[in-house]
Every structure is written in structure tokens, then in C-alpha cells.
Amino acid sequence: MSANIVALLYLVSAILFILALRGLSSPESSRRGNILAMIGMTIAVATTVVSLHITHVTSYGAILAAVVIGGGIGLLIAFRIKMAAMPQLIAAFHSLVGLAAVLVAAAAFYHPEAYGIASASGQIETASRIEMALGIAIGAITFSGSVVAFAKLQALVSGNPVVFPGQHILNLILGLVAIGLIGFFVKTQSTEVFWIMTALTFGLGFLLIIPIGGADMPVVISMLNSYSGWAAAATGFTLENTALIITGALVGSSGAILSYIMCRAMNRSFFSVILGGFGGEGAGPAANKGDRPVKAGSAEDAAFIMKNAGSVIIVPGYGMAVALAQHAVREMADILKEQGVKVSYAIHPVAGRMPGHMNVLLAEANVPYDDVFELEAINSDFRTTDVAFVIGANDVTNPAARDDPSSPIYGMPILDVDKAKTVLFVKRSLAPGYAGIDNDLFYNENTMMLFGDAKRMTEEIVKAL
Amino acid sequence: MEAVAIDPFVFRFSIFVLAVFVGYYVVWSVTPALHTPLLSVTNAISSVIIVGALIAAAPTAFTGSKIFGLVAIGLASVNIFGGFAVTQRMLAMYKKKKK
């Protein structure tokens, strides 16, 4: 197989990947898109194997074993994972891409001739050294950053931000040292510098993510997604492989766009999220504004109100995911619909721990996707709605973000649930949400608090209906 | 004037920049409801990095690079099979209203 045919086949697989992403513009076309991506991957791997087979003496046994073991583990995880655990799975997958990029770069470092990047004297070409160093650095940061994100999401460590004095200065210095080491490596191609650089960037990825709190994870996951793409692209430059360059660029820009969308939905700059320290217990101004009367209700009250309503909008948040309440919520919605109530769902972009988290959970519970609306699409409907049923969301409904310029979350787009005739708010206590600020909605005349576990409360409402 | 050949790096860089733009426009058209499958499928396709691992693992000679390559093949395979399977599983759950 000539090098030209190989390059054209890689182009075909890159185009199939683009079509796969294009398919995600609607649920109907998305499934076909995913199949196209699988075909693209098969073409890329087959092309590589065949072209290696022609030019080299190859041994397939160990390769096949690695694919079977890795693929088996992957399939096992994919079919067993609970949808609620999807954020940590995505984080774990990102870490693997990062580590693979580091390993490939290390392999190319030790055997440049296999990759065709060695000059006549056996040295690695300068351009390839730069690409290799970038692949290592970005890959290592992706790996260790994703491991921290995984540990936070899996609750292996506290989701609170870890901050210490001088943190940003330390990170800045380490970042500069890393850049210096990359320069030094490019100049000398020294093995010691290669490994010091690798170790340092591993450490840097770890330090970069520890100060970022749990509810900023949608940004972190998107950002690491982007990094994994740039790492793949840098590796693609080293290997002079267009499929890898194009794919890395696609993934890199995809993650960057998602990060931007998430930041915009919180009205925060990307840098304020990355610098971290936001949220967690004890963060933000004191929540206590004195004792104010709160109207608390029972499941029977809630059932009565919703049964007699003309329309209900359900507002799910991370709390619903934690309590695994999505099936109970759908059951409740079904009963209400049978009784002639119009039920829809309103989703804030940063609800949950990753982009689209709530949509996946509702889809898992068999909620039809045409009942589920994004913020812009549904926000004006609240003022004509009888009941807003808030389950597990908090800050994204706080009217202070709209009305109180002194609030730390002022300017964040919120769901205008307070405009509904009645607000039913399922929550365990009056504790403030992630931003650490009080939600005035709790004390409104038209709000009824339903204190309890999201799942149990919803199940009781179902019983009472 | 003597003709100077364009460095192949410039070609690859052009491809890279164009692909960033393609990604930009394609991803903006992804519906927010499918942002999670977008994450998982981009994850799967970025594991095309496996082609680099294959080059390292292919030679019969047993070297450090071969070990790196084999481990990278294993990791990328977890992502490829796991990523596509979990994406397919998620996408299968998105259903329209029964009329």
C-alpha cells in the first residue's frame, strides 16, 4: 500500500469522525453518526496494521492481547456503568487518552527511526522534538488532571476546593519551569530532561485541578476533553498522521466550546473557574439572614396542588442525580399527564456535573426528549405555569442572580421558577447551595418547601396522587 | 528565483487549523441535550492515537518502546470500545414522545 493511499484512507476516517459529530445535532441522526465513527476508527486501525505489515516484520500476538484485554474492560464498563456515574467515567476515559499520548511520545523518543522522525545522524528532528514535548506535556496534564477530577466525582476525595497560600504563584512558577524544560529538551534531546519534564507536567495537572470545586466540574470535564484533543493533535504532528491531527483538532475545539458554554451559563470567566477556590462548604458570604418564615408542605399537599394544576414544569438538578430520583420523577409526570396536566422539563446548562448530565438521566428514565427544554426555550413559560417542581436544583433558580447586584452569582442566567404561580421545592434542608448563598426563593409567599430525600419525597407524591 | 519547497509541516499545520474551524462550526450545531454523548464520542475518536501505539508495538524486537506501545494500545482500546459502546447505549435511550 503506497503512502498516498494510506494518507487518503486516514482522510476518510477523519471525515467519518466529522460526520459523527455532525450527527449529534439531533437524536435521530446521532445513532447513525456513532456507527460512522466506529467505521472511521476501524478504517484507521486497519490501514495502520496493513501498512505496518507490508513495511515491517510484525508480531500480532501481543497487540491482539492488548486490544482484547483493553477492549473487554472497556465494553464491560460501558454496559455496566450507571448513568448517574457518567461524569466520573468520562473523566476516567480522558485520563486514559492523556496517558496513551504520553506513552506514544515516549515510544517515539526511544525509537525515532520507527516513526521516521530521526535525522541521518540518529538524532530526532527539531520540529519533532517540539511536537513530542508538547504531546507529553499536554498528555500528562490531561492524565493527572482527569485522575483528580475522577477522584472528586467518585467522592474518593472531598469535592471541596483544595486551596493553600501561594498556590497560584507555585503553579505559575511550575508552568514556567515546564516551558523552560521543554525548551531545554528541544535543544539537547536529553533523556533526563525528558523524564523530568514528564514528571513535572504530571504534577502540574494534579495541582491545576485540586483547587476547583465539585460544581465547577462541568467546566473541568469539558476543559480536559479539550486538552485530550490537543494532546492527540500534538501526537499526530509527531507521527505525521493526518487522521490524528484532524481528530485532535475536532476534539480540542469541541471541548473548548463546551467549556465556553458552561462558563457562560454561570456568568463566570474561564480564568475564574480555572483558578478555582469557588464554592464548597464555608465558602461565600454567610448564609444566615436571620430566621424567616418558611412554608413547609407534605407530599399529600404537593400531590393535591399538582393534581389541580393545568401545567407543571419540572426543574431537575444534581440532587436528583445523587438521589437517583429520575425514575420516580418520570412516574409522577406520567400520572399527572394521565390526569390532563401538561408536564415539561426545564434544564439549566450547568445542572449536574457535566454538560448534558440531566438530559441523559431523564432519557434513561424514558422521558421523551421532546418534553425536555433548554433554558432559553422554556424560561418565558414559567409566568404562565401553575407549578414549578424543583428537585435537586438550587443556585440555578436563585432570583438573586437576576435581581441582587451584590450577590456573588449576580448575572448568572437562571430559570425563572419564582414566576410560576406555585413553587414546590424538594430539598433536604434550607442549607445554601454550592455558591454558599441563601436562596430567597425558599421564603417566598408562593413557595412550598418539601423537606426530604428527593427520591423518597417523589415516591410519596406518586402514592398520594 | 530558485523555487523553495514548502515544509510538509506547513501542510499539516494548515490541515490542523482548518480542522479546528470545522470542529468549531460542527460542535456549535450539536444540540445541548446531546452534550454528554458528545463528550463520550469525542473521547472514543481521540483514541485514534492507537495508530501511534501500533507503530511502537509492531516490531518483533522486544524493547522499551514496544512495552510503551502495548500499554498504550490497551489503554486506547478501553476508550475505543468503552467510549463507542457507552455512547451507543446513551443514544439509544433518547426517545420521542409516543403519539
Coordinates of C-alpha atoms in Angstrom, one line a residue:
Chain A
M1 CA 0.0 0.0 0.0
S2 CA 1.5 3.3 -1.1
A3 CA 2.0 6.1 1.4
N4 CA -0.5 8.2 -0.6
I5 CA -3.3 5.6 -0.3
V6 CA -2.6 5.3 3.4
A7 CA -2.9 9.1 3.7
L8 CA -6.2 9.1 1.8
L9 CA -7.6 6.3 4.0
Y10 CA -6.8 8.4 7.1
L11 CA -8.6 11.3 5.5
V12 CA -11.7 9.1 5.0
S13 CA -11.7 8.1 8.7
A14 CA -11.3 11.8 9.7
I15 CA -14.3 12.7 7.5
L16 CA -16.3 9.9 9.1
F17 CA -15.5 11.4 12.5
I18 CA -16.7 14.8 11.4
L19 CA -19.9 13.3 10.2
A20 CA -20.3 11.6 13.6
L21 CA -20.1 14.9 15.4
R22 CA -22.5 16.4 12.8
G23 CA -25.0 13.7 13.6
L24 CA -25.2 14.8 17.2
S25 CA -27.3 17.8 16.0
S26 CA -30.4 15.7 16.6
P27 CA -31.1 12.4 18.5
E28 CA -32.4 10.7 15.3
S29 CA -29.2 11.2 13.3
S30 CA -26.9 10.7 16.3
R31 CA -27.1 6.9 16.3
R32 CA -26.1 6.6 12.7
G33 CA -23.3 9.1 13.4
N34 CA -21.9 6.9 16.1
I35 CA -21.8 4.0 13.7
L36 CA -19.9 6.1 11.2
A37 CA -17.4 7.0 13.9
M38 CA -16.9 3.3 14.6
I39 CA -16.3 2.6 10.9
G40 CA -13.9 5.5 10.8
M41 CA -11.9 4.0 13.7
T42 CA -11.9 0.6 12.0
I43 CA -10.5 2.1 8.8
A44 CA -7.8 4.0 10.7
V45 CA -6.6 0.9 12.6
A46 CA -6.8 -1.4 9.7
T47 CA -4.9 1.0 7.5
T48 CA -2.1 1.2 10.1
V49 CA -1.9 -2.5 10.6
V50 CA -1.8 -3.3 6.9
S51 CA 0.8 -0.6 6.1
L52 CA 2.9 -1.8 9.0
H53 CA 2.6 -5.4 7.8
I54 CA 4.0 -4.5 4.4
T55 CA 7.0 -2.5 5.6
H56 CA 7.9 -4.2 8.9
V57 CA 8.2 -7.6 10.3
T58 CA 5.4 -7.6 12.8
S59 CA 4.2 -9.6 15.8
Y60 CA 0.5 -9.6 16.3
G61 CA 0.1 -11.8 19.3
A62 CA 0.9 -9.2 22.0
I63 CA -1.0 -6.5 20.1
L64 CA -4.1 -8.6 19.8
A65 CA -3.9 -9.5 23.5
A66 CA -3.7 -5.8 24.4
V67 CA -6.7 -5.0 22.3
V68 CA -8.7 -7.9 23.7
I69 CA -7.9 -7.0 27.3
G70 CA -8.4 -3.3 26.9
G71 CA -11.5 -3.7 24.7
G72 CA -13.0 -6.2 27.1
I73 CA -12.6 -4.0 30.0
G74 CA -14.0 -1.0 28.0
L75 CA -17.1 -3.0 27.0
L76 CA -17.6 -4.3 30.4
I77 CA -17.5 -0.9 31.9
A78 CA -19.7 0.6 29.2
F79 CA -22.5 -1.8 29.7
R80 CA -22.5 -1.9 33.5
I81 CA -21.9 1.8 34.3
K82 CA -24.9 3.6 35.9
M83 CA -26.0 6.7 34.1
A84 CA -25.6 8.7 37.3
A85 CA -21.9 7.8 37.3
M86 CA -21.3 9.0 33.8
P87 CA -19.3 12.2 34.8
Q88 CA -16.6 10.1 36.5
L89 CA -16.5 7.6 33.6
I90 CA -15.9 10.4 31.2
A91 CA -13.1 11.8 33.4
A92 CA -11.5 8.3 33.6
F93 CA -11.6 8.0 29.9
H94 CA -10.0 11.3 29.4
S95 CA -7.2 10.3 31.7
L96 CA -6.5 7.2 29.5
V97 CA -6.2 9.3 26.4
G98 CA -3.7 11.6 28.2
L99 CA -1.6 8.6 29.4
A100 CA -1.7 7.0 25.9
A101 CA -0.4 10.2 24.4
V102 CA 2.5 10.3 26.9
L103 CA 3.3 6.6 26.2
V104 CA 3.3 7.1 22.4
A105 CA 5.5 10.1 22.7
A106 CA 7.9 8.1 25.0
A107 CA 8.0 5.3 22.5
A108 CA 8.8 7.7 19.7
F109 CA 11.5 9.2 21.8
Y110 CA 13.3 5.9 22.3
H111 CA 12.7 4.7 18.7
P112 CA 12.5 7.7 16.5
E113 CA 13.5 5.6 13.5
A114 CA 10.3 3.6 13.7
Y115 CA 8.3 6.8 13.3
G116 CA 10.5 8.2 10.5
I117 CA 11.5 11.3 12.6
A118 CA 15.2 10.6 13.0
S119 CA 17.7 12.6 11.0
A120 CA 20.6 10.9 9.3
S121 CA 22.7 11.2 12.5
G122 CA 20.1 9.3 14.5
Q123 CA 19.0 12.5 16.3
I124 CA 15.4 13.4 16.4
E125 CA 14.4 16.3 14.1
T126 CA 14.0 19.6 16.0
A127 CA 10.4 20.1 14.8
S128 CA 9.5 16.6 16.0
R129 CA 11.1 17.3 19.4
I130 CA 8.9 20.3 19.9
E131 CA 5.8 18.3 18.9
M132 CA 6.8 15.4 21.1
A133 CA 7.4 17.7 24.1
L134 CA 4.0 19.4 23.7
G135 CA 2.3 16.0 23.3
I136 CA 4.0 14.8 26.6
A137 CA 3.2 18.0 28.5
I138 CA -0.5 18.2 27.4
G139 CA -1.0 14.5 27.7
A140 CA 0.5 14.4 31.2
I141 CA -1.6 17.3 32.4
T142 CA -4.7 15.7 30.9
F143 CA -3.9 12.4 32.7
S144 CA -3.3 13.7 36.2
G145 CA -5.9 16.4 36.0
S146 CA -8.5 13.8 34.9
V147 CA -7.5 11.5 37.7
V148 CA -8.2 14.3 40.3
A149 CA -11.5 15.1 38.6
F150 CA -12.4 11.4 38.7
A151 CA -11.5 11.2 42.4
K152 CA -13.6 14.2 43.2
L153 CA -16.6 13.0 41.2
Q154 CA -16.4 9.5 42.6
A155 CA -16.2 11.1 46.0
L156 CA -12.9 9.3 46.7
V157 CA -11.7 12.7 47.9
S158 CA -13.8 15.7 49.0
G159 CA -15.3 17.7 46.2
N160 CA -14.3 20.9 48.0
P161 CA -11.7 23.1 46.5
V162 CA -8.2 22.5 48.0
V163 CA -6.5 25.9 48.4
F164 CA -3.3 26.9 50.1
P165 CA -1.4 30.2 50.2
G166 CA 0.8 30.8 47.3
Q167 CA -0.9 28.2 45.2
H168 CA -1.3 30.3 42.0
I169 CA 2.3 31.6 42.3
L170 CA 3.5 28.0 42.7
N171 CA 1.5 26.9 39.7
L172 CA 2.8 29.8 37.7
I173 CA 6.4 29.0 38.6
L174 CA 6.0 25.3 37.8
G175 CA 4.4 26.2 34.5
L176 CA 7.3 28.4 33.6
V177 CA 9.8 25.8 34.6
A178 CA 7.9 23.3 32.4
I179 CA 8.2 25.6 29.5
G180 CA 11.9 26.1 30.2
L181 CA 12.3 22.3 30.4
I182 CA 10.5 21.9 27.0
G183 CA 12.9 24.4 25.5
F184 CA 15.9 22.6 27.1
F185 CA 14.7 19.2 25.8
V186 CA 14.2 20.5 22.3
K187 CA 17.8 21.8 22.4
T188 CA 19.5 18.8 23.9
Q189 CA 17.3 15.8 23.4
S190 CA 18.4 14.7 26.8
T191 CA 16.8 11.6 28.3
E192 CA 17.0 13.0 31.9
V193 CA 15.2 16.2 30.9
F194 CA 12.6 14.2 29.0
W195 CA 11.6 12.4 32.2
I196 CA 11.9 15.4 34.5
M197 CA 9.6 17.3 32.1
T198 CA 7.2 14.4 32.1
A199 CA 7.1 14.2 35.9
L200 CA 6.7 17.9 36.3
T201 CA 3.8 18.1 34.0
F202 CA 2.1 15.2 35.7
G203 CA 2.4 17.1 38.9
L204 CA 1.2 20.3 37.3
G205 CA -2.0 18.6 36.1
F206 CA -2.7 17.5 39.6
L207 CA -2.1 20.9 41.1
L208 CA -4.2 22.6 38.5
I209 CA -7.4 20.7 39.3
I210 CA -7.3 20.3 43.1
P211 CA -8.5 23.9 43.7
I212 CA -11.6 23.5 41.6
G213 CA -14.8 22.7 43.4
G214 CA -17.3 19.9 42.6
A215 CA -20.0 22.0 40.9
D216 CA -17.5 23.6 38.6
M217 CA -16.9 20.1 37.2
P218 CA -18.9 20.7 34.0
V219 CA -16.2 23.2 33.0
V220 CA -13.3 20.9 34.2
I221 CA -14.6 17.9 32.3
S222 CA -15.1 20.0 29.1
M223 CA -11.6 21.5 29.5
L224 CA -9.9 18.1 30.0
N225 CA -11.8 16.9 26.9
S226 CA -10.3 19.8 25.0
Y227 CA -6.8 19.0 26.4
S228 CA -7.1 15.3 25.4
G229 CA -7.8 16.5 21.9
W230 CA -4.8 18.9 21.8
A231 CA -2.6 16.1 23.1
A232 CA -3.8 13.8 20.3
A233 CA -3.2 16.5 17.7
A234 CA 0.4 17.1 19.0
T235 CA 1.0 13.4 18.7
G236 CA -0.5 13.5 15.2
F237 CA 2.2 16.1 14.3
T238 CA 4.9 13.8 15.7
L239 CA 3.6 10.8 13.7
E240 CA 2.8 12.9 10.7
N241 CA -0.6 11.4 10.7
T242 CA -3.5 13.5 9.4
A243 CA -6.3 11.4 10.9
L244 CA -4.8 12.1 14.3
I245 CA -4.2 15.8 13.6
I246 CA -7.8 16.3 12.3
T247 CA -9.4 14.3 15.1
G248 CA -7.3 16.1 17.8
A249 CA -8.3 19.4 16.4
L250 CA -12.0 18.4 16.3
V251 CA -11.9 17.2 19.9
G252 CA -9.9 20.1 21.1
S253 CA -12.3 22.7 19.7
S254 CA -15.3 20.7 20.8
G255 CA -14.1 20.7 24.4
A256 CA -13.2 24.4 24.2
I257 CA -16.7 25.2 23.0
L258 CA -18.3 23.2 25.8
S259 CA -16.1 25.0 28.4
Y260 CA -17.2 28.3 27.0
I261 CA -20.9 27.3 27.1
M262 CA -20.6 26.1 30.7
C263 CA -18.8 29.3 31.8
R264 CA -21.3 31.5 30.1
A265 CA -24.1 29.6 31.9
M266 CA -22.5 30.5 35.2
N267 CA -21.6 34.0 34.1
R268 CA -18.0 33.4 35.1
S269 CA -14.8 33.8 33.2
F270 CA -12.9 30.7 32.2
F271 CA -10.0 32.0 34.3
S272 CA -12.0 32.4 37.5
V273 CA -13.1 28.8 37.2
I274 CA -9.6 27.6 36.4
L275 CA -8.1 29.5 39.3
G276 CA -10.7 27.7 41.5
G277 CA -11.4 28.2 45.1
F278 CA -15.1 28.8 44.4
G279 CA -17.8 27.0 46.3
G280 CA -17.7 24.2 48.8
E281 CA -18.7 24.4 52.4
G282 CA -18.0 27.5 54.2
A283 CA -17.3 29.4 51.0
G284 CA -19.1 32.7 50.1
P285 CA -20.7 35.1 52.4
A286 CA -22.6 34.0 55.5
A287 CA -25.9 32.5 54.5
N288 CA -27.8 33.3 57.6
K289 CA -30.1 36.4 57.2
G290 CA -32.0 35.6 60.4
D291 CA -35.0 33.4 60.9
R292 CA -37.5 34.0 58.2
P293 CA -40.8 32.1 57.9
V294 CA -40.8 29.2 55.6
K295 CA -43.8 27.4 54.3
A296 CA -43.3 23.6 54.5
G297 CA -45.6 21.1 53.0
S298 CA -46.1 17.4 52.8
A299 CA -46.2 15.0 49.9
E300 CA -50.0 15.0 50.1
D301 CA -50.1 18.8 49.8
A302 CA -47.8 18.7 46.8
A303 CA -49.9 16.0 45.2
F304 CA -53.1 17.9 45.7
I305 CA -51.6 21.1 44.2
M306 CA -50.2 19.4 41.2
K307 CA -53.3 17.3 40.5
N308 CA -55.3 20.5 40.3
A309 CA -52.8 22.4 38.2
G310 CA -53.1 22.9 34.4
S311 CA -49.3 22.8 33.8
V312 CA -46.2 21.7 35.7
I313 CA -42.6 22.4 34.9
I314 CA -40.1 20.0 36.5
V315 CA -36.7 21.5 37.2
P316 CA -34.1 18.8 37.9
G317 CA -30.6 19.3 39.3
Y318 CA -27.6 17.5 40.7
G319 CA -29.7 16.5 43.8
M320 CA -31.9 14.4 41.6
A321 CA -28.9 12.6 40.2
V322 CA -27.5 11.9 43.7
A323 CA -30.8 10.5 45.0
L324 CA -31.3 8.5 41.7
A325 CA -34.8 10.0 41.7
Q326 CA -35.3 10.3 37.9
H327 CA -37.4 7.2 37.6
A328 CA -39.8 8.3 40.4
V329 CA -40.0 11.8 38.8
R330 CA -41.0 10.2 35.4
E331 CA -43.6 8.1 37.2
M332 CA -45.0 11.2 38.8
A333 CA -45.1 13.0 35.5
D334 CA -46.9 10.1 33.8
I335 CA -49.7 10.1 36.4
L336 CA -50.0 13.8 36.1
K337 CA -50.2 13.6 32.3
E338 CA -52.9 10.9 32.6
Q339 CA -54.9 13.4 34.6
G340 CA -54.6 16.0 31.9
V341 CA -51.8 18.1 33.4
K342 CA -49.3 19.5 30.9
V343 CA -45.8 18.4 32.1
S344 CA -42.5 19.6 30.8
Y345 CA -38.9 19.7 32.0
A346 CA -36.6 22.7 32.2
I347 CA -32.8 22.1 32.2
H348 CA -30.1 24.6 33.1
P349 CA -26.9 24.1 31.1
V350 CA -24.8 23.6 34.3
A351 CA -27.3 21.4 36.1
G352 CA -25.4 18.3 37.3
R353 CA -21.7 17.6 37.0
M354 CA -21.1 17.6 33.2
P355 CA -22.7 19.1 30.1
G356 CA -26.0 17.4 29.3
H357 CA -26.0 15.3 32.5
M358 CA -29.7 15.9 33.3
N359 CA -30.7 15.1 29.7
V360 CA -29.1 11.7 29.9
L361 CA -30.6 10.8 33.3
L362 CA -34.1 11.8 32.0
A363 CA -33.6 9.8 28.8
E364 CA -32.6 6.9 31.0
A365 CA -35.9 7.2 32.8
N366 CA -37.7 7.1 29.5
V367 CA -38.7 10.7 29.5
P368 CA -39.3 11.6 25.8
Y369 CA -36.7 14.2 24.7
D370 CA -39.4 16.5 23.2
D371 CA -40.7 17.1 26.7
V372 CA -37.3 18.4 27.8
F373 CA -36.4 22.1 27.2
E374 CA -33.3 24.2 27.5
L375 CA -33.2 27.4 29.5
E376 CA -33.8 29.8 26.6
A377 CA -36.6 27.7 25.2
I378 CA -38.7 27.4 28.3
N379 CA -37.8 30.4 30.5
S380 CA -40.7 32.6 29.4
D381 CA -43.2 29.8 30.1
F382 CA -42.8 30.0 33.9
R383 CA -45.0 33.0 34.2
T384 CA -47.9 31.2 32.7
T385 CA -47.2 27.9 34.6
D386 CA -49.2 26.8 37.6
V387 CA -46.5 24.8 39.3
A388 CA -42.7 24.7 39.1
F389 CA -41.4 21.5 40.7
V390 CA -37.8 22.0 41.7
I391 CA -35.9 18.8 42.5
G392 CA -32.3 18.9 43.4
A393 CA -31.5 22.2 41.8
N394 CA -30.8 25.3 43.9
D395 CA -28.4 28.1 42.7
V396 CA -29.7 28.0 39.1
T397 CA -33.2 29.0 40.4
N398 CA -32.0 31.8 42.8
P399 CA -33.7 35.1 41.9
A400 CA -30.8 36.9 43.5
A401 CA -28.7 36.2 40.3
R402 CA -31.3 38.3 38.4
D403 CA -32.3 40.9 41.0
D404 CA -29.5 41.5 43.5
P405 CA -26.3 43.1 42.1
S406 CA -24.5 42.5 45.4
S407 CA -24.9 38.7 45.1
P408 CA -21.8 36.7 44.1
I409 CA -23.8 34.9 41.4
Y410 CA -25.4 38.1 40.0
G411 CA -25.7 38.0 36.3
M412 CA -25.8 34.2 36.0
P413 CA -28.7 33.2 33.8
I414 CA -31.3 31.4 35.9
L415 CA -34.5 29.6 35.4
D416 CA -37.3 32.0 36.4
V417 CA -39.1 29.4 38.6
D418 CA -40.2 32.2 41.0
K419 CA -42.6 33.5 38.3
A420 CA -44.7 30.3 38.4
K421 CA -47.9 30.5 40.5
T422 CA -46.6 28.0 42.9
V423 CA -43.1 26.7 43.5
L424 CA -42.7 23.2 45.0
F425 CA -39.1 22.9 46.2
V426 CA -37.8 19.4 47.1
K427 CA -34.8 19.8 49.4
R428 CA -33.3 18.1 52.4
S429 CA -32.8 21.3 54.4
L430 CA -32.6 25.1 54.0
A431 CA -28.8 24.8 53.6
P432 CA -27.3 27.1 50.9
G433 CA -26.3 25.6 47.6
Y434 CA -22.9 25.3 46.0
A435 CA -22.3 29.0 45.7
G436 CA -22.7 29.2 49.5
I437 CA -25.5 31.8 49.3
D438 CA -29.1 31.8 50.6
N439 CA -31.9 31.3 48.1
D440 CA -34.6 33.9 48.7
L441 CA -37.0 31.6 46.8
F442 CA -37.3 29.4 50.0
Y443 CA -39.0 32.3 51.8
N444 CA -41.3 33.4 49.0
E445 CA -45.1 33.6 49.6
N446 CA -45.7 31.2 46.7
T447 CA -43.1 28.6 47.6
M448 CA -43.8 25.4 49.4
M449 CA -40.7 23.5 50.7
L450 CA -40.9 19.8 50.6
F451 CA -38.3 18.7 53.0
G452 CA -36.8 15.2 52.4
D453 CA -34.8 13.0 50.2
A454 CA -35.6 13.7 46.5
K455 CA -36.4 10.1 45.7
R456 CA -38.5 9.3 48.8
M457 CA -40.4 12.5 48.6
T458 CA -41.3 11.9 44.9
E459 CA -42.3 8.4 45.6
E460 CA -44.6 9.6 48.4
I461 CA -46.1 12.1 46.0
V462 CA -46.7 9.3 43.5
K463 CA -48.5 7.4 46.2
A464 CA -50.6 10.3 47.1
L465 CA -51.7 11.1 43.5
Chain B
M1 CA 14.5 32.9 -8.3
E2 CA 15.1 29.5 -7.0
A3 CA 12.0 27.6 -6.1
V4 CA 11.9 26.6 -2.4
A5 CA 9.8 23.6 -1.4
I6 CA 7.2 24.2 1.3
D7 CA 8.0 22.4 4.5
P8 CA 5.5 19.5 5.0
F9 CA 4.9 20.8 8.5
V10 CA 3.1 23.8 6.9
F11 CA 0.7 21.5 5.1
R12 CA 0.0 19.6 8.3
F13 CA -0.4 22.8 10.2
S14 CA -2.9 24.1 7.6
I15 CA -4.9 20.9 7.9
F16 CA -4.9 21.3 11.7
V17 CA -6.1 24.9 11.6
L18 CA -8.9 24.1 9.1
A19 CA -9.9 21.1 11.2
V20 CA -10.2 23.4 14.3
F21 CA -12.6 25.6 12.3
V22 CA -14.6 22.6 11.1
G23 CA -14.8 21.4 14.7
Y24 CA -15.9 24.9 15.8
Y25 CA -18.9 25.0 13.4
V26 CA -19.9 21.4 13.7
V27 CA -19.9 21.4 17.5
W28 CA -22.0 24.6 17.8
S29 CA -24.7 22.7 15.9
V30 CA -24.8 19.9 18.5
T31 CA -28.0 20.0 20.5
P32 CA -27.3 20.7 24.2
A33 CA -29.4 17.6 25.1
L34 CA -26.6 15.5 23.5
H35 CA -23.6 17.2 25.1
T36 CA -22.8 14.1 27.2
P37 CA -22.8 11.8 24.2
L38 CA -20.6 14.4 22.5
L39 CA -18.1 14.1 25.4
S40 CA -18.1 10.3 25.2
V41 CA -17.8 10.1 21.4
T42 CA -15.0 12.7 21.2
N43 CA -13.3 10.6 23.8
A44 CA -13.6 7.5 21.7
I45 CA -12.4 9.1 18.5
S46 CA -9.4 10.8 20.1
S47 CA -8.3 7.3 20.9
V48 CA -7.3 7.0 17.3
I49 CA -4.0 7.8 18.9
I50 CA -3.9 4.0 19.0
V51 CA -2.3 4.2 15.5
G52 CA 0.8 5.7 17.1
A53 CA 0.9 2.9 19.7
L54 CA 0.6 0.3 16.9
I55 CA 3.7 1.6 15.3
A56 CA 5.6 1.3 18.6
A57 CA 4.3 -2.2 19.3
A58 CA 4.7 -3.7 15.9
P59 CA 8.4 -4.6 15.7
T60 CA 9.2 -8.2 16.8
A61 CA 12.2 -7.0 18.8
F62 CA 11.4 -6.6 22.5
T63 CA 12.2 -3.1 23.5
G64 CA 11.1 -0.4 25.9
S65 CA 9.2 1.2 23.1
K66 CA 7.3 -2.0 22.4
I67 CA 6.1 -2.1 26.1
F68 CA 5.1 1.5 25.9
G69 CA 3.2 0.8 22.7
L70 CA 1.5 -2.3 24.1
V71 CA 0.3 -0.5 27.2
A72 CA -0.9 2.4 25.1
I73 CA -2.8 0.0 22.8
G74 CA -4.5 -1.4 25.9
L75 CA -5.5 2.0 27.3
A76 CA -6.7 3.3 23.9
S77 CA -8.7 0.1 23.4
V78 CA -10.5 0.6 26.7
N79 CA -11.5 4.0 25.4
I80 CA -12.4 3.0 21.9
F81 CA -14.6 0.0 22.8
G82 CA -15.9 1.6 26.0
G83 CA -16.4 5.0 24.5
F84 CA -18.4 3.9 21.5
A85 CA -20.4 1.3 23.4
V86 CA -21.4 3.8 26.1
T87 CA -22.3 6.4 23.5
Q88 CA -24.5 3.9 21.7
R89 CA -26.1 3.0 24.9
M90 CA -26.9 6.6 25.8
L91 CA -28.1 7.5 22.4
A92 CA -30.5 4.5 22.3
M93 CA -32.2 6.0 25.4
Y94 CA -33.3 9.2 23.7
K95 CA -36.8 8.6 22.6
K96 CA -39.6 10.7 21.1
K97 CA -43.0 11.0 22.6
K98 CA -45.3 8.1 21.8
K99 CA -48.2 9.5 19.9

